[in-house]
Coordinates of C-alpha atoms in Angstrom, one line a residue:
Chain A
M1 CA 119.1 170.4 239.2
R2 CA 118.9 170.1 242.8
Q3 CA 119.1 167.7 245.8
A4 CA 116.8 166.6 248.7
Q5 CA 117.8 164.6 251.7
R6 CA 116.0 163.1 254.7
S7 CA 116.5 160.4 257.3
L8 CA 113.8 157.9 258.0
T9 CA 113.4 155.9 261.2
L10 CA 111.7 152.6 260.9
R11 CA 110.9 150.5 263.9
T12 CA 111.1 146.8 263.3
T13 CA 109.4 144.0 265.2
G14 CA 112.3 141.4 265.0
K15 CA 113.5 139.4 262.0
G16 CA 111.6 140.0 258.8
L17 CA 110.8 142.2 255.8
L18 CA 109.0 145.5 256.5
E19 CA 107.8 147.4 253.4
F20 CA 108.3 151.1 253.3
T21 CA 107.6 151.9 249.6
G22 CA 105.0 154.4 250.5
K23 CA 107.2 156.4 252.7
A24 CA 110.0 156.5 249.9
Q25 CA 107.5 157.5 247.2
A26 CA 106.1 160.3 249.6
F27 CA 109.5 161.7 250.0
V28 CA 109.9 162.0 246.2
R29 CA 106.5 163.6 245.8
E30 CA 107.1 166.1 248.5
S31 CA 110.5 167.1 247.1
G32 CA 108.8 168.3 244.0
I33 CA 111.5 166.7 241.8
S34 CA 110.0 165.1 238.7
T35 CA 113.0 163.4 237.1
G36 CA 115.9 162.0 239.0
L37 CA 117.6 159.4 241.0
L38 CA 116.6 158.3 244.6
T39 CA 119.2 156.5 246.7
L40 CA 118.2 154.7 249.9
Y41 CA 121.1 154.0 252.4
C42 CA 120.7 151.7 255.6
R43 CA 123.1 152.8 258.4
H44 CA 123.2 149.4 260.0
T45 CA 125.2 146.1 259.5
S46 CA 122.5 143.7 260.9
A47 CA 119.7 145.0 258.8
S48 CA 119.5 145.7 255.0
L49 CA 117.5 146.8 252.0
L50 CA 115.8 144.5 249.4
I51 CA 113.5 145.1 246.4
Q52 CA 111.0 142.2 246.5
E53 CA 107.7 141.0 245.5
N54 CA 104.8 142.8 247.2
A55 CA 101.9 140.6 246.2
D56 CA 102.1 137.2 247.9
P57 CA 103.3 137.2 251.5
D58 CA 104.5 133.6 251.1
V59 CA 107.5 135.0 249.2
R60 CA 108.7 136.8 252.2
T61 CA 108.2 133.7 254.4
D62 CA 110.3 131.6 252.0
L63 CA 112.9 134.3 251.6
A64 CA 113.4 134.4 255.3
A65 CA 113.5 130.5 255.6
F66 CA 116.2 130.5 252.9
F67 CA 118.4 133.0 254.9
E68 CA 117.8 131.0 258.1
R69 CA 119.1 127.8 256.1
I70 CA 122.2 129.3 254.6
A71 CA 123.3 131.4 257.6
P72 CA 121.7 129.6 260.6
E73 CA 122.0 130.7 264.2
D74 CA 124.7 128.1 265.3
P75 CA 127.3 129.6 267.6
R76 CA 129.6 126.6 266.8
R77 CA 130.1 128.1 263.4
Y78 CA 131.0 131.5 264.4
V79 CA 133.9 133.1 266.5
H80 CA 131.8 136.4 267.0
N81 CA 129.1 135.3 269.4
A82 CA 129.4 138.0 272.0
E83 CA 126.4 139.9 270.9
G84 CA 124.0 136.9 270.8
P85 CA 123.5 134.0 268.5
D86 CA 121.5 136.0 265.9
D87 CA 124.3 138.6 265.4
M88 CA 126.8 137.0 263.2
P89 CA 124.0 135.5 261.0
A90 CA 122.7 139.1 260.8
H91 CA 126.0 140.4 259.4
I92 CA 126.2 137.6 256.8
R93 CA 122.6 138.3 255.7
A94 CA 123.2 141.8 255.5
A95 CA 126.3 141.1 253.3
L96 CA 124.3 138.9 250.9
T97 CA 121.6 141.6 250.5
Q98 CA 121.9 145.5 250.0
T99 CA 123.1 148.2 252.2
Q100 CA 122.0 150.7 249.5
L101 CA 119.6 150.8 246.6
S102 CA 119.1 153.6 243.9
I103 CA 115.9 153.8 242.0
P104 CA 115.3 156.2 239.0
V105 CA 112.5 158.6 239.2
T106 CA 110.2 159.6 236.3
E107 CA 107.2 162.1 236.3
G108 CA 107.6 162.2 240.1
C109 CA 107.3 158.4 240.6
L110 CA 109.8 155.7 241.3
V111 CA 110.2 153.3 238.3
L112 CA 109.4 150.2 240.4
G113 CA 107.9 147.3 238.5
T114 CA 104.2 146.2 239.2
W115 CA 105.1 143.6 241.7
Q116 CA 108.2 145.4 243.3
G117 CA 108.2 146.8 246.9
I118 CA 111.0 148.3 248.9
Y119 CA 111.7 146.5 252.0
L120 CA 113.9 146.8 255.2
F121 CA 115.2 143.4 256.0
E122 CA 115.6 143.1 259.8
H123 CA 118.1 140.4 260.6
R124 CA 118.0 140.6 264.4
S125 CA 115.6 138.8 266.6
R126 CA 114.6 141.7 268.8
P127 CA 112.9 144.9 267.6
H128 CA 115.1 147.7 266.6
E129 CA 114.9 151.3 265.4
R130 CA 116.6 151.6 262.0
E131 CA 117.8 154.6 260.2
I132 CA 117.5 154.9 256.4
V133 CA 119.0 158.0 254.7
L134 CA 117.2 159.1 251.5
H135 CA 119.0 161.1 248.9
L136 CA 117.3 162.5 245.8
I137 CA 119.0 164.3 243.0
G138 CA 117.3 165.6 239.9
E139 CA 115.0 168.4 238.7
Chain B
M1 CA 124.5 169.2 234.6
R2 CA 121.7 167.2 233.0
Q3 CA 119.9 163.8 232.9
A4 CA 118.9 161.2 230.2
Q5 CA 116.6 158.4 230.7
R6 CA 115.5 155.4 228.5
S7 CA 113.7 152.1 229.1
L8 CA 115.4 149.1 227.4
T9 CA 113.5 145.9 226.7
L10 CA 115.6 142.7 226.6
R11 CA 114.1 139.4 225.5
T12 CA 115.5 136.4 227.4
T13 CA 115.6 132.8 226.2
G14 CA 115.0 131.3 229.8
K15 CA 117.5 130.9 232.7
G16 CA 120.9 132.4 232.3
L17 CA 123.1 135.4 231.7
L18 CA 122.3 137.8 228.9
E19 CA 125.0 140.4 228.1
F20 CA 123.9 144.0 227.2
T21 CA 127.0 146.0 227.8
G22 CA 126.9 147.4 224.3
K23 CA 123.4 148.6 224.7
A24 CA 124.2 150.5 228.0
Q25 CA 127.4 152.0 226.4
A26 CA 125.4 153.1 223.4
F27 CA 122.7 155.0 225.5
V28 CA 125.7 156.8 227.1
R29 CA 127.3 157.7 223.8
E30 CA 124.1 158.9 222.3
S31 CA 123.4 161.2 225.4
G32 CA 126.4 163.2 224.7
I33 CA 127.2 163.2 228.4
S34 CA 131.0 162.8 228.9
T35 CA 131.3 162.7 232.8
G36 CA 128.6 161.2 235.1
L37 CA 126.9 158.3 236.6
L38 CA 124.7 155.5 234.8
T39 CA 122.1 153.7 236.8
L40 CA 120.6 150.5 235.6
Y41 CA 117.4 149.4 237.3
C42 CA 115.6 146.1 236.6
R43 CA 111.7 146.3 237.1
H44 CA 111.4 142.6 238.0
T45 CA 111.7 140.4 241.1
S46 CA 112.6 137.2 239.2
A47 CA 115.4 138.7 237.1
S48 CA 118.4 140.7 238.2
L49 CA 121.5 142.5 237.2
L50 CA 125.2 141.4 237.5
I51 CA 128.6 142.6 236.5
Q52 CA 130.6 139.5 235.6
E53 CA 133.5 138.2 233.6
N54 CA 132.9 138.5 229.8
A55 CA 135.8 136.4 228.7
D56 CA 135.2 132.6 229.5
P57 CA 131.7 131.5 229.0
D58 CA 132.4 128.6 231.5
V59 CA 132.2 131.3 234.3
R60 CA 128.6 131.9 233.4
T61 CA 127.9 128.1 233.4
D62 CA 129.5 127.8 236.9
L63 CA 127.6 130.7 238.2
A64 CA 124.3 129.4 236.9
A65 CA 125.2 125.9 238.5
F66 CA 126.0 127.7 241.8
F67 CA 122.6 129.3 242.1
E68 CA 120.8 126.1 241.1
R69 CA 122.6 124.5 244.0
I70 CA 122.0 127.0 246.8
A71 CA 118.4 127.8 245.7
P72 CA 117.3 124.7 244.0
E73 CA 113.9 124.1 242.3
D74 CA 112.3 121.8 245.1
P75 CA 108.6 122.6 245.9
R76 CA 109.1 120.9 249.4
R77 CA 111.4 123.8 250.4
Y78 CA 108.9 126.6 249.5
V79 CA 105.4 127.6 250.7
H80 CA 105.1 129.9 247.5
N81 CA 104.6 127.4 244.6
A82 CA 101.6 128.6 242.8
E83 CA 103.6 130.4 240.0
G84 CA 105.7 127.2 239.2
P85 CA 108.6 125.4 240.7
D86 CA 111.1 128.0 239.2
D87 CA 109.4 131.1 240.8
M88 CA 110.5 131.2 244.4
P89 CA 114.1 130.2 243.6
A90 CA 114.0 133.0 241.1
H91 CA 113.0 135.5 243.9
I92 CA 115.9 134.1 246.0
R93 CA 118.4 134.4 243.2
A94 CA 117.3 138.0 242.6
A95 CA 117.7 138.9 246.2
L96 CA 121.3 137.5 246.3
T97 CA 122.3 139.5 243.2
Q98 CA 121.3 143.1 242.1
T99 CA 118.2 144.8 241.1
Q100 CA 120.2 148.0 240.5
L101 CA 123.8 148.9 239.4
S102 CA 125.5 152.2 239.2
I103 CA 128.6 152.8 237.0
P104 CA 130.6 156.0 236.6
V105 CA 131.2 157.5 233.2
T106 CA 134.5 159.1 232.1
E107 CA 135.2 160.6 228.7
G108 CA 131.9 159.2 227.4
C109 CA 132.8 155.7 228.5
L110 CA 131.6 153.4 231.3
V111 CA 134.5 152.7 233.7
L112 CA 134.0 148.9 233.4
G113 CA 137.3 146.9 234.0
T114 CA 138.7 144.9 231.0
W115 CA 137.0 141.6 231.8
Q116 CA 133.7 143.2 233.1
G117 CA 130.4 142.9 231.3
I118 CA 127.0 144.0 232.3
Y119 CA 124.5 141.0 232.4
L120 CA 120.7 140.5 232.9
F121 CA 120.4 137.4 234.8
E122 CA 117.1 135.6 234.0
H123 CA 115.9 133.3 236.7
R124 CA 112.7 131.9 235.1
S125 CA 112.7 128.9 232.9
R126 CA 110.6 130.4 230.1
P127 CA 111.6 133.3 227.9
H128 CA 110.6 136.7 229.2
E129 CA 110.6 140.4 228.1
R130 CA 112.5 142.3 230.9
E131 CA 112.4 145.9 231.2
I132 CA 115.6 147.7 232.3
V133 CA 115.3 151.5 233.2
L134 CA 118.6 153.5 232.4
H135 CA 119.2 156.8 234.1
L136 CA 122.3 159.0 233.5
I137 CA 123.2 162.2 235.2
G138 CA 126.3 164.2 234.3
E139 CA 127.5 166.7 231.9
Chain C
M1 CA 126.0 171.2 241.2
R2 CA 129.3 169.6 240.2
Q3 CA 131.2 166.4 240.0
A4 CA 134.5 164.9 241.2
Q5 CA 136.1 161.6 240.1
R6 CA 139.2 159.8 241.1
S7 CA 140.7 156.3 240.8
L8 CA 142.0 154.6 243.9
T9 CA 144.5 151.7 243.8
L10 CA 144.5 149.4 246.7
R11 CA 147.1 146.6 247.3
T12 CA 145.5 143.6 248.8
T13 CA 147.5 140.8 250.7
G14 CA 145.4 137.9 249.4
K15 CA 141.8 136.9 250.5
G16 CA 140.2 139.0 253.0
L17 CA 138.5 142.3 253.8
L18 CA 140.6 145.6 253.5
E19 CA 139.1 148.7 254.9
F20 CA 139.5 151.9 253.1
T21 CA 136.7 154.2 254.6
G22 CA 139.4 156.8 255.5
K23 CA 140.4 157.1 251.8
A24 CA 136.9 157.4 250.7
Q25 CA 136.1 160.0 253.2
A26 CA 139.3 161.9 252.4
F27 CA 138.3 162.2 248.6
V28 CA 134.9 163.6 249.7
R29 CA 136.6 166.3 252.0
E30 CA 139.1 167.3 249.4
S31 CA 136.4 167.7 246.7
G32 CA 134.8 170.6 248.9
I33 CA 131.4 169.1 248.1
S34 CA 129.2 169.3 251.1
T35 CA 125.8 167.5 250.1
G36 CA 125.8 164.9 247.6
L37 CA 126.2 161.1 246.6
L38 CA 129.5 159.2 246.5
T39 CA 129.7 156.1 244.2
L40 CA 132.5 153.6 244.6
Y41 CA 132.9 151.2 241.7
C42 CA 135.2 148.1 241.7
R43 CA 136.8 147.3 238.2
H44 CA 137.3 143.5 239.0
T45 CA 135.3 140.4 238.9
S46 CA 137.3 138.6 241.5
A47 CA 137.2 141.3 244.1
S48 CA 134.1 143.2 245.4
L49 CA 132.8 145.9 247.8
L50 CA 131.1 145.5 251.2
I51 CA 129.8 147.8 254.0
Q52 CA 130.5 145.9 257.2
E53 CA 131.0 146.2 260.9
N54 CA 134.4 147.8 261.7
A55 CA 134.4 147.0 265.4
D56 CA 135.2 143.5 266.0
P57 CA 137.6 141.8 263.7
D58 CA 135.9 138.4 264.4
V59 CA 133.1 139.5 262.1
R60 CA 135.6 139.5 259.2
T61 CA 137.0 136.2 260.1
D62 CA 133.4 134.7 260.3
L63 CA 132.3 136.3 257.0
A64 CA 135.4 134.9 255.2
A65 CA 134.6 131.5 256.6
F66 CA 131.1 131.8 255.4
F67 CA 132.0 132.5 251.8
E68 CA 134.5 129.6 252.0
R69 CA 131.9 127.3 253.0
I70 CA 129.2 128.3 250.4
A71 CA 131.6 128.7 247.4
P72 CA 134.4 126.4 248.4
E73 CA 137.7 125.9 246.4
D74 CA 136.8 122.5 244.9
P75 CA 137.8 122.1 241.2
R76 CA 135.2 119.2 240.8
R77 CA 132.5 121.8 241.3
Y78 CA 133.5 124.0 238.5
V79 CA 134.2 123.9 234.7
H80 CA 136.2 127.1 234.7
N81 CA 139.5 126.0 236.5
A82 CA 142.2 127.3 234.1
E83 CA 143.0 130.4 236.4
G84 CA 143.5 128.4 239.5
P85 CA 141.3 126.8 242.1
D86 CA 140.5 130.2 243.8
D87 CA 139.2 131.9 240.6
M88 CA 135.6 130.5 240.1
P89 CA 135.0 130.8 243.9
A90 CA 136.2 134.4 243.5
H91 CA 133.7 135.2 240.8
I92 CA 130.8 133.6 242.8
R93 CA 131.7 135.4 246.0
A94 CA 131.9 138.8 243.9
A95 CA 128.4 138.0 242.5
L96 CA 127.0 137.6 246.1
T97 CA 128.3 140.9 247.2
Q98 CA 128.8 144.3 245.6
T99 CA 130.7 145.7 242.6
Q100 CA 129.3 149.1 243.4
L101 CA 128.1 151.1 246.4
S102 CA 126.7 154.5 246.7
I103 CA 126.6 156.5 249.9
P104 CA 124.9 159.9 250.5
V105 CA 127.1 162.9 251.8
T106 CA 125.8 165.3 254.4
E107 CA 128.0 168.3 255.7
G108 CA 131.0 166.9 253.9
C109 CA 130.6 163.5 255.6
L110 CA 129.7 160.1 254.3
V111 CA 126.4 159.1 256.3
L112 CA 128.0 155.8 257.5
G113 CA 126.4 154.3 260.6
T114 CA 128.5 154.3 263.6
W115 CA 129.8 150.6 263.2
Q116 CA 130.0 150.8 259.4
G117 CA 133.3 150.6 257.5
I118 CA 133.9 150.3 253.7
Y119 CA 135.8 147.3 252.6
L120 CA 137.3 145.9 249.6
F121 CA 136.8 142.2 249.6
E122 CA 139.6 140.4 247.9
H123 CA 138.6 136.9 246.8
R124 CA 141.9 135.7 245.2
S125 CA 144.6 133.9 247.3
R126 CA 147.5 136.1 245.9
P127 CA 148.1 139.7 246.5
H128 CA 146.5 142.0 243.8
E129 CA 146.4 145.6 242.9
R130 CA 142.7 146.7 242.7
E131 CA 141.3 149.8 241.1
I132 CA 138.2 151.5 242.7
V133 CA 136.7 154.4 240.7
L134 CA 135.2 157.1 243.1
H135 CA 132.5 159.4 241.6
L136 CA 131.0 162.2 243.6
I137 CA 128.2 164.5 242.6
G138 CA 126.7 167.2 244.7
E139 CA 127.3 170.8 245.7

């Protein structure tokens, strides 16, 4: 049994879902670990992780619209406004999604379903560099 | 230290919460692993996982009603409607709950609280076969 | 490769976010494990776990207000009212956040981001004793 760990930096272009399934799968393959558990950890509180459908891009559009609706940019709703109108909604959207995801690995592959992709969900309006830590344990 | 892995197929009867705590615990028992970590992974984007109260069924009724209210079936709200009016709300409800859960194991038992059950949350109206991957690591 | 496990009891003072990053980090340090994965598991369905900003306390105020707004204490909305008006909203808020969190460990430290803290999110109005199970695997 052994472990592998890596830090991945993703550059976002502002609000929205950025797929990085290929990078996660490449890390698993390069590790040589065939059976195990991959954990993805997002080191930020205004971006998060999400498994979502990777077929129809409209799904991501509708998801983004949903989060705009339930946690809108409206400074009157929030006390914390010092970092801009998109900051507090970003923290709420991160709380409602995932900071961490773990995915089993079989025969060197993530056990993702046919339509599942791994996404970084950027909640801030401006582009950011986001750091994801990947941890793999197995054999 | 060793691992065990299994795929579990659950047949849902349409929208709602389906408990499968017993099946998860049986997998742990059969593995012979006494101390470790069980990970449950749902291979779908319109069904998800949830730990919830297993005592009063009214809790599940109210939970379902809550998700109907915040992510209603209303085609005017969504661009993605090709797979039916229940599909986009299903993706939103999956994003708000869990695709994956990890639960520590002690003395061969999941450390669930007294009132906690493990549920598959079906978000589509029609019955589906859903696949959950179980991964256990420990000794 | 080895494991360490501990149960942590946290006393809440009613609704709100209680940070316990230091206790989680202390458990990692005392275990002597340098590289690995820490899993935190909350044994309750009316309290949950959350990674959130630990800098500006206004963020926690706004987060709490958000959850009051989307899952209000309003008995007319719920069938399950026997345990008090705060109980069903507590189950909903727990479903929308996390029962479990896993965080990679590098050089004996949790890989938390600069502004990330680990919080227990109490959803009931009265103080409660909450039990968190900590599981660490690594070497």
